[in-house]
mmCIF file of C-alpha atoms in Angstrom:
data_model
loop_
_atom_site.group_PDB
_atom_site.id
_atom_site.type_symbol
_atom_site.label_atom_id
_atom_site.label_comp_id
_atom_site.label_asym_id
_atom_site.label_seq_id
_atom_site.Cartn_x
_atom_site.Cartn_y
_atom_site.Cartn_z
ATOM 1 C CA HIS A 266 66.586 84.124 80.247
ATOM 2 C CA THR A 267 69.218 85.531 82.553
ATOM 3 C CA GLN A 268 68.673 82.900 85.095
ATOM 4 C CA ALA A 269 70.401 83.835 88.430
ATOM 5 C CA ALA A 270 70.437 87.418 87.203
ATOM 6 C CA ALA A 271 66.672 87.680 86.614
ATOM 7 C CA GLY A 272 65.332 90.689 88.326
ATOM 8 C CA VAL A 273 68.573 92.330 88.913
ATOM 9 C CA ALA A 274 68.486 94.486 85.904
ATOM 10 C CA GLY A 275 66.275 96.998 87.671
ATOM 11 C CA VAL A 276 68.532 97.043 90.618
ATOM 12 C CA ILE A 277 71.573 97.781 88.219
ATOM 13 C CA LYS A 278 69.405 100.466 86.531
ATOM 14 C CA MET A 279 68.724 102.302 89.711
ATOM 15 C CA VAL A 280 72.084 101.931 91.242
ATOM 16 C CA GLU A 281 73.584 103.465 88.036
ATOM 17 C CA ALA A 282 70.753 106.260 88.389
ATOM 18 C CA LEU A 283 71.927 106.965 91.828
ATOM 19 C CA ARG A 284 75.587 107.066 90.802
ATOM 20 C CA HIS A 285 74.824 109.568 87.965
ATOM 21 C CA GLY A 286 72.137 111.547 89.823
ATOM 22 C CA THR A 287 69.861 111.038 86.826
ATOM 23 C CA LEU A 288 66.255 109.713 86.585
ATOM 24 C CA PRO A 289 66.198 107.537 83.469
ATOM 25 C CA ARG A 290 63.105 107.570 81.214
ATOM 26 C CA SER A 291 60.536 104.829 81.346
ATOM 27 C CA LEU A 292 60.562 102.459 78.363
ATOM 28 C CA HIS A 293 57.906 101.232 76.106
ATOM 29 C CA ILE A 294 55.180 103.679 77.274
ATOM 30 C CA ASP A 295 53.949 105.003 73.878
ATOM 31 C CA ALA A 296 50.489 104.293 75.158
ATOM 32 C CA PRO A 297 50.166 104.488 78.930
ATOM 33 C CA SER A 298 47.447 102.488 80.594
ATOM 34 C CA SER A 299 44.068 104.170 80.449
ATOM 35 C CA LYS A 300 43.143 102.561 83.685
ATOM 36 C CA VAL A 301 45.375 104.828 85.763
ATOM 37 C CA GLU A 302 44.551 108.489 86.385
ATOM 38 C CA TRP A 303 47.938 109.815 85.546
ATOM 39 C CA GLY A 304 46.882 113.411 86.253
ATOM 40 C CA GLU A 305 46.275 112.758 90.015
ATOM 41 C CA GLY A 306 48.669 111.996 92.663
ATOM 42 C CA ALA A 307 52.459 112.203 92.626
ATOM 43 C CA VAL A 308 53.284 109.219 90.400
ATOM 44 C CA GLU A 309 54.314 109.922 86.641
ATOM 45 C CA LEU A 310 55.861 108.247 83.723
ATOM 46 C CA LEU A 311 59.200 109.738 82.661
ATOM 47 C CA THR A 312 59.123 110.244 78.852
ATOM 48 C CA GLU A 313 62.590 111.705 79.021
ATOM 49 C CA ALA A 314 65.663 111.434 81.387
ATOM 50 C CA ARG A 315 65.879 114.200 83.842
ATOM 51 C CA PRO A 316 68.246 115.219 86.754
ATOM 52 C CA TRP A 317 67.575 113.731 90.051
ATOM 53 C CA PRO A 318 67.529 116.553 92.548
ATOM 54 C CA GLN A 319 69.804 116.201 95.673
ATOM 55 C CA GLN A 320 67.921 116.857 98.991
ATOM 56 C CA ALA A 321 69.944 118.483 101.727
ATOM 57 C CA ASP A 322 68.310 116.589 104.527
ATOM 58 C CA ARG A 323 68.128 113.060 102.910
ATOM 59 C CA PRO A 324 69.841 110.770 100.510
ATOM 60 C CA ARG A 325 68.279 109.688 97.303
ATOM 61 C CA ARG A 326 66.401 106.427 97.509
ATOM 62 C CA ALA A 327 64.618 104.114 95.018
ATOM 63 C CA GLY A 328 62.466 101.078 95.176
ATOM 64 C CA ILE A 329 62.569 98.184 92.785
ATOM 65 C CA SER A 330 60.040 95.434 92.546
ATOM 66 C CA SER A 331 60.470 92.001 90.887
ATOM 67 C CA PHE A 332 57.723 89.500 90.419
ATOM 68 C CA GLY A 333 58.680 85.844 89.569
ATOM 69 C CA ILE A 334 56.458 83.528 87.600
ATOM 70 C CA SER A 335 56.189 81.194 90.499
ATOM 71 C CA GLY A 336 54.764 83.607 92.839
ATOM 72 C CA THR A 337 57.924 85.028 94.507
ATOM 73 C CA ASN A 338 57.805 88.672 94.934
ATOM 74 C CA VAL A 339 60.698 90.870 96.080
ATOM 75 C CA HIS A 340 61.022 94.633 96.779
ATOM 76 C CA VAL A 341 64.273 96.236 97.233
ATOM 77 C CA ILE A 342 65.096 99.658 98.398
ATOM 78 C CA VAL A 343 68.450 101.169 97.440
ATOM 79 C CA GLU A 344 69.963 104.295 98.879
ATOM 80 C CA GLU A 345 72.920 106.408 97.540
ATOM 81 C CA PRO A 346 76.070 105.814 99.579
ATOM 82 C CA PRO A 347 78.015 108.474 101.464
ATOM 83 C CA GLU A 348 80.672 110.379 99.689
ATOM 84 C CA PRO A 349 83.538 107.731 99.119
ATOM 85 C CA THR A 350 86.617 107.946 101.083
ATOM 86 C CA ALA A 351 89.923 106.274 100.360
ATOM 87 C CA PRO A 352 89.661 102.445 101.212
ATOM 88 C CA GLU A 353 91.561 101.269 104.126
ATOM 89 C CA SER A 354 93.808 98.392 103.142
ATOM 90 C CA LEU A 355 95.084 95.737 105.600
ATOM 91 C CA TRP A 356 98.186 95.446 103.526
ATOM 92 C CA PRO A 357 100.169 98.124 101.732
ATOM 93 C CA ASP A 358 99.723 96.378 98.413
ATOM 94 C CA ALA A 359 96.359 94.867 98.800
ATOM 95 C CA ALA A 360 93.775 95.273 96.047
ATOM 96 C CA ALA A 361 91.801 98.406 96.510
ATOM 97 C CA ASP A 362 89.150 97.760 93.831
ATOM 98 C CA GLY A 363 87.450 95.040 95.760
ATOM 99 C CA ASP A 364 87.823 92.280 93.241
ATOM 100 C CA VAL A 365 87.928 88.630 94.363
ATOM 101 C CA TRP A 366 90.810 88.230 91.860
ATOM 102 C CA SER A 367 93.811 90.616 91.369
ATOM 103 C CA GLU A 368 94.747 91.312 87.724
ATOM 104 C CA GLU A 369 98.325 89.660 88.287
ATOM 105 C CA TRP A 370 97.011 86.678 90.071
ATOM 106 C CA TRP A 371 94.505 85.125 87.666
ATOM 107 C CA ARG A 372 97.050 85.072 85.055
ATOM 108 C CA GLU A 373 99.262 82.597 87.089
ATOM 109 C CA VAL A 374 96.476 80.050 87.746
ATOM 110 C CA THR A 375 94.711 77.275 85.716
ATOM 111 C CA VAL A 376 90.919 78.104 85.175
ATOM 112 C CA PRO A 377 88.136 75.611 84.919
ATOM 113 C CA LEU A 378 85.168 76.430 82.752
ATOM 114 C CA MET A 379 82.202 74.439 84.101
ATOM 115 C CA MET A 380 79.065 73.444 82.022
ATOM 116 C CA SER A 381 75.982 71.526 83.042
ATOM 117 C CA VAL A 382 72.972 70.564 81.041
ATOM 118 C CA HIS A 383 69.757 68.300 81.395
ATOM 119 C CA ASN A 384 70.970 65.662 78.867
ATOM 120 C CA GLU A 385 74.192 64.424 77.239
ATOM 121 C CA ALA A 386 73.223 65.759 73.810
ATOM 122 C CA ALA A 387 72.884 69.353 75.055
ATOM 123 C CA LEU A 388 76.473 69.423 76.354
ATOM 124 C CA CYS A 389 78.008 69.808 73.011
ATOM 125 C CA ASP A 390 75.516 72.624 72.224
ATOM 126 C CA GLN A 391 76.429 74.435 75.306
ATOM 127 C CA ALA A 392 80.126 73.948 74.503
ATOM 128 C CA ARG A 393 79.603 75.367 71.063
ATOM 129 C CA ARG A 394 77.902 78.539 72.600
ATOM 130 C CA LEU A 395 80.608 78.956 75.114
ATOM 131 C CA ARG A 396 83.420 78.666 72.346
ATOM 132 C CA ALA A 397 81.511 81.178 70.235
ATOM 133 C CA ASP A 398 81.306 83.714 73.157
ATOM 134 C CA LEU A 399 84.958 83.342 74.040
ATOM 135 C CA LEU A 400 86.014 84.001 70.334
ATOM 136 C CA ALA A 401 83.586 86.879 70.269
ATOM 137 C CA HIS A 402 85.007 88.541 73.440
ATOM 138 C CA PRO A 403 88.763 88.030 73.556
ATOM 139 C CA GLU A 404 89.061 90.818 76.131
ATOM 140 C CA LEU A 405 87.293 88.672 78.830
ATOM 141 C CA HIS A 406 89.504 87.127 81.579
ATOM 142 C CA PRO A 407 89.352 83.395 81.855
ATOM 143 C CA ALA A 408 88.813 83.740 85.579
ATOM 144 C CA ASP A 409 85.771 85.994 85.243
ATOM 145 C CA VAL A 410 84.136 83.553 82.758
ATOM 146 C CA GLY A 411 84.952 80.550 85.040
ATOM 147 C CA TYR A 412 83.676 82.491 87.997
ATOM 148 C CA SER A 413 80.347 83.305 86.220
ATOM 149 C CA LEU A 414 79.775 79.940 84.996
ATOM 150 C CA ILE A 415 80.176 78.509 88.446
ATOM 151 C CA THR A 416 78.230 81.078 90.577
ATOM 152 C CA THR A 417 75.508 82.279 88.149
ATOM 153 C CA ARG A 418 74.013 79.235 86.310
ATOM 154 C CA THR A 419 71.776 76.438 87.401
ATOM 155 C CA ARG A 420 73.542 73.069 87.922
ATOM 156 C CA PHE A 421 72.111 70.097 86.164
ATOM 157 C CA GLU A 422 73.033 66.365 86.164
ATOM 158 C CA HIS A 423 75.166 66.074 83.104
ATOM 159 C CA ARG A 424 78.460 68.099 83.434
ATOM 160 C CA ALA A 425 81.704 68.780 81.763
ATOM 161 C CA ALA A 426 84.692 70.972 82.632
ATOM 162 C CA VAL A 427 87.557 72.354 80.363
ATOM 163 C CA VAL A 428 90.747 73.500 82.094
ATOM 164 C CA GLY A 429 93.384 75.872 80.785
ATOM 165 C CA GLU A 430 95.707 78.821 81.590
ATOM 166 C CA ASN A 431 94.650 80.996 78.632
ATOM 167 C CA PHE A 432 92.098 81.106 75.942
ATOM 168 C CA THR A 433 94.114 79.181 73.501
ATOM 169 C CA GLU A 434 94.247 76.153 75.738
ATOM 170 C CA LEU A 435 90.567 76.565 76.622
ATOM 171 C CA ILE A 436 89.335 76.761 72.898
ATOM 172 C CA ALA A 437 91.390 73.767 71.969
ATOM 173 C CA ALA A 438 89.873 71.875 74.776
ATOM 174 C CA LEU A 439 86.253 72.962 73.929
ATOM 175 C CA ASP A 440 86.992 71.825 70.298
ATOM 176 C CA ASP A 441 87.762 68.234 71.361
ATOM 177 C CA LEU A 442 84.820 68.249 73.805
ATOM 178 C CA ILE A 443 82.483 69.381 70.909
ATOM 179 C CA GLU A 444 84.020 66.629 68.548
ATOM 180 C CA GLY A 445 83.942 63.912 71.206
ATOM 181 C CA ARG A 446 87.794 63.370 71.253
ATOM 182 C CA PRO A 447 89.699 62.698 74.301
ATOM 183 C CA HIS A 448 91.625 65.585 75.847
ATOM 184 C CA PRO A 449 93.609 65.587 78.959
ATOM 185 C CA LEU A 450 92.032 68.987 79.993
ATOM 186 C CA VAL A 451 88.435 67.867 79.384
ATOM 187 C CA MET A 452 86.453 66.107 82.255
ATOM 188 C CA ARG A 453 82.897 64.975 81.809
ATOM 189 C CA GLY A 454 80.534 62.892 83.872
ATOM 190 C CA THR A 455 77.230 62.746 85.733
ATOM 191 C CA ALA A 456 76.706 64.522 89.164
ATOM 192 C CA GLY A 457 75.357 62.186 91.874
ATOM 193 C CA THR A 458 72.898 63.494 94.486
ATOM 194 C CA ALA A 459 74.862 61.660 97.192
ATOM 195 C CA ASP A 460 78.037 63.670 96.487
ATOM 196 C CA GLN A 461 78.126 66.643 98.758
ATOM 197 C CA VAL A 462 80.764 69.038 99.883
ATOM 198 C CA VAL A 463 81.836 68.934 103.569
ATOM 199 C CA PHE A 464 84.219 71.725 105.038
ATOM 200 C CA VAL A 465 86.745 70.389 107.440
ATOM 201 C CA PHE A 466 88.357 72.850 109.734
ATOM 202 C CA PRO A 467 91.665 71.894 111.250
ATOM 203 C CA GLY A 468 92.572 72.475 114.930
ATOM 204 C CA GLN A 469 95.706 73.772 116.772
ATOM 205 C CA GLY A 470 98.902 72.744 115.087
ATOM 206 C CA SER A 471 97.773 73.832 111.560
ATOM 207 C CA GLN A 472 98.996 77.434 111.876
ATOM 208 C CA TRP A 473 102.111 78.997 110.403
ATOM 209 C CA ALA A 474 103.616 82.336 110.062
ATOM 210 C CA GLU A 475 102.206 84.530 107.235
ATOM 211 C CA MET A 476 99.149 82.350 106.698
ATOM 212 C CA GLY A 477 96.489 84.099 104.825
ATOM 213 C CA ASP A 478 98.650 86.729 103.360
ATOM 214 C CA GLY A 479 97.916 86.049 99.694
ATOM 215 C CA LEU A 480 94.056 86.019 100.308
ATOM 216 C CA PHE A 481 94.182 89.187 102.287
ATOM 217 C CA GLU A 482 95.844 90.798 99.272
ATOM 218 C CA ARG A 483 93.522 89.273 96.566
ATOM 219 C CA SER A 484 90.184 88.514 97.957
ATOM 220 C CA SER A 485 87.990 91.168 99.359
ATOM 221 C CA VAL A 486 85.602 88.521 100.844
ATOM 222 C CA PHE A 487 88.266 86.944 102.945
ATOM 223 C CA ARG A 488 89.531 90.328 103.971
ATOM 224 C CA GLU A 489 86.277 91.762 104.976
ATOM 225 C CA THR A 490 85.296 88.553 106.842
ATOM 226 C CA ALA A 491 88.524 88.682 108.796
ATOM 227 C CA HIS A 492 87.718 92.217 109.724
ATOM 228 C CA ALA A 493 84.250 91.352 110.916
ATOM 229 C CA CYS A 494 85.668 88.286 113.045
ATOM 230 C CA ASP A 495 88.244 90.757 114.569
ATOM 231 C CA ALA A 496 85.471 93.216 115.518
ATOM 232 C CA ALA A 497 83.194 90.402 117.027
ATOM 233 C CA LEU A 498 86.239 89.044 119.055
ATOM 234 C CA ARG A 499 87.495 92.467 120.448
ATOM 235 C CA PRO A 500 85.263 92.585 123.461
ATOM 236 C CA TYR A 501 86.656 89.267 124.721
ATOM 237 C CA LEU A 502 90.317 89.867 123.874
ATOM 238 C CA ASP A 503 92.907 92.367 124.958
ATOM 239 C CA TRP A 504 94.561 91.973 121.597
ATOM 240 C CA SER A 505 93.630 92.155 117.922
ATOM 241 C CA VAL A 506 93.488 88.984 115.614
ATOM 242 C CA LEU A 507 94.328 91.233 112.720
ATOM 243 C CA ASP A 508 97.493 92.453 114.493
ATOM 244 C CA VAL A 509 98.617 88.798 115.011
ATOM 245 C CA LEU A 510 98.093 88.104 111.243
ATOM 246 C CA ARG A 511 99.836 91.263 110.237
ATOM 247 C CA ARG A 512 102.749 90.373 112.689
ATOM 248 C CA GLU A 513 102.685 93.764 114.415
ATOM 249 C CA PRO A 514 105.524 94.270 116.758
ATOM 250 C CA ASP A 515 103.434 94.337 119.987
ATOM 251 C CA ALA A 516 101.101 91.537 118.971
ATOM 252 C CA PRO A 517 101.127 88.333 121.081
ATOM 253 C CA SER A 518 103.015 85.131 119.764
ATOM 254 C CA LEU A 519 100.947 82.752 117.645
ATOM 255 C CA ASP A 520 102.488 79.986 119.742
ATOM 256 C CA ARG A 521 100.216 80.854 122.696
ATOM 257 C CA VAL A 522 97.042 78.469 122.941
ATOM 258 C CA ASP A 523 94.722 81.455 123.815
ATOM 259 C CA VAL A 524 96.011 83.194 120.626
ATOM 260 C CA VAL A 525 96.129 80.580 118.105
ATOM 261 C CA GLN A 526 92.426 79.475 118.770
ATOM 262 C CA PRO A 527 90.837 82.780 118.044
ATOM 263 C CA VAL A 528 93.210 83.247 114.921
ATOM 264 C CA LEU A 529 92.491 79.828 113.424
ATOM 265 C CA PHE A 530 88.696 80.511 114.045
ATOM 266 C CA THR A 531 89.092 83.785 111.921
ATOM 267 C CA MET A 532 91.053 81.992 109.282
ATOM 268 C CA MET A 533 88.489 79.188 108.884
ATOM 269 C CA VAL A 534 85.481 81.481 108.842
ATOM 270 C CA SER A 535 87.108 83.730 106.249
ATOM 271 C CA LEU A 536 88.118 80.704 104.203
ATOM 272 C CA ALA A 537 84.569 79.357 104.365
ATOM 273 C CA ALA A 538 83.134 82.800 103.306
ATOM 274 C CA THR A 539 85.700 82.799 100.346
ATOM 275 C CA TRP A 540 84.615 79.462 98.983
ATOM 276 C CA ARG A 541 80.977 80.201 99.425
ATOM 277 C CA SER A 542 81.424 83.535 97.373
ATOM 278 C CA LEU A 543 82.821 81.167 94.534
ATOM 279 C CA GLY A 544 79.642 78.994 94.678
ATOM 280 C CA VAL A 545 80.906 76.229 96.821
ATOM 281 C CA GLU A 546 78.281 75.557 99.488
ATOM 282 C CA PRO A 547 78.957 72.995 102.168
ATOM 283 C CA ALA A 548 76.323 70.312 103.178
ATOM 284 C CA ALA A 549 78.121 70.127 106.559
ATOM 285 C CA VAL A 550 81.062 71.354 108.474
ATOM 286 C CA VAL A 551 83.238 69.590 110.882
ATOM 287 C CA GLY A 552 86.237 70.494 113.029
#
C-alpha cells in the first residue's frame, strides 16, 4: 500500500496528461460494464491514448476522484498552468528548481533515516527492506530518502534511526541494527504519547545581519513563505521586509524596533513553515 501517497496516482497521471497534452487510455477495460449505456451521452472510455485538444477560450481541466475504504471521498480538479516564465529569485544564486534541498547542500549534512513499526520484531524487517532498497537504487540521494521516510510514512510506537553522511555509513549502520549490534550511529527506542514538539519563537535581540540567507537559497518553502509575509505586511509598512533581509541600500536599519519586529515575525513564520514541510508538526507555539 502506498500509505500517504494513496489516491495521488490519479493526480500524477492527470498532471502529466496536462503537461504532455495527451489523454491516456483507460486501463483494464477489456469488458466495459454492461450496466452503462456507453453509446449515449458524452462519456466514453479511451482504449487508446489520443491528443488532448487545446481550446482557445479556456485551459484544459481534469477531475480526479478518490474513495477511501473508511468512507473518505475526495474530488480534485486540476487545471493546466499558464505558460511558464523564468522564476524570480530573491538571491542571484538561489535554487530555481524549487527543491527544498540544493544539490550541493545535502552532500554536506548528516542525514537520519527514520523507521517506525508496531512491534520490536518488525523493526529489523523494515531495516532489511530499507537496506535492500538503498543497494538497489544507489542513484538516490540520502536526503531524499530521509525526507520521504519522515514525511510520507505512518509513525508507530517502536522506532529507530540510523545516521550517516553517505550510503556507505548508512548501510553499515543498518547492518548493525539488523544484527542487534551496538553502533554509534544507530538510535532506537519507544515513542511516548506525552512527548510533543513545541516551537519557541525568540523575541527582539535574536536578530543578526544575513540571517536566513542560507534558507532563502536552499528552501523554496522558506522563500515562498517570506514573500507571502512581505505581501501581507506591505499595507501597514512603508518599507519591505525582503529589502531589509536583502540589505538593500535604501532599506531601514535592523536596529530599529519598528523594523526588527516585523522582520523577526517573517523569519519565525517562514522557519515554522519549513519545519512543517519536513514533517515536524508543533503541538503548541510560544514566544
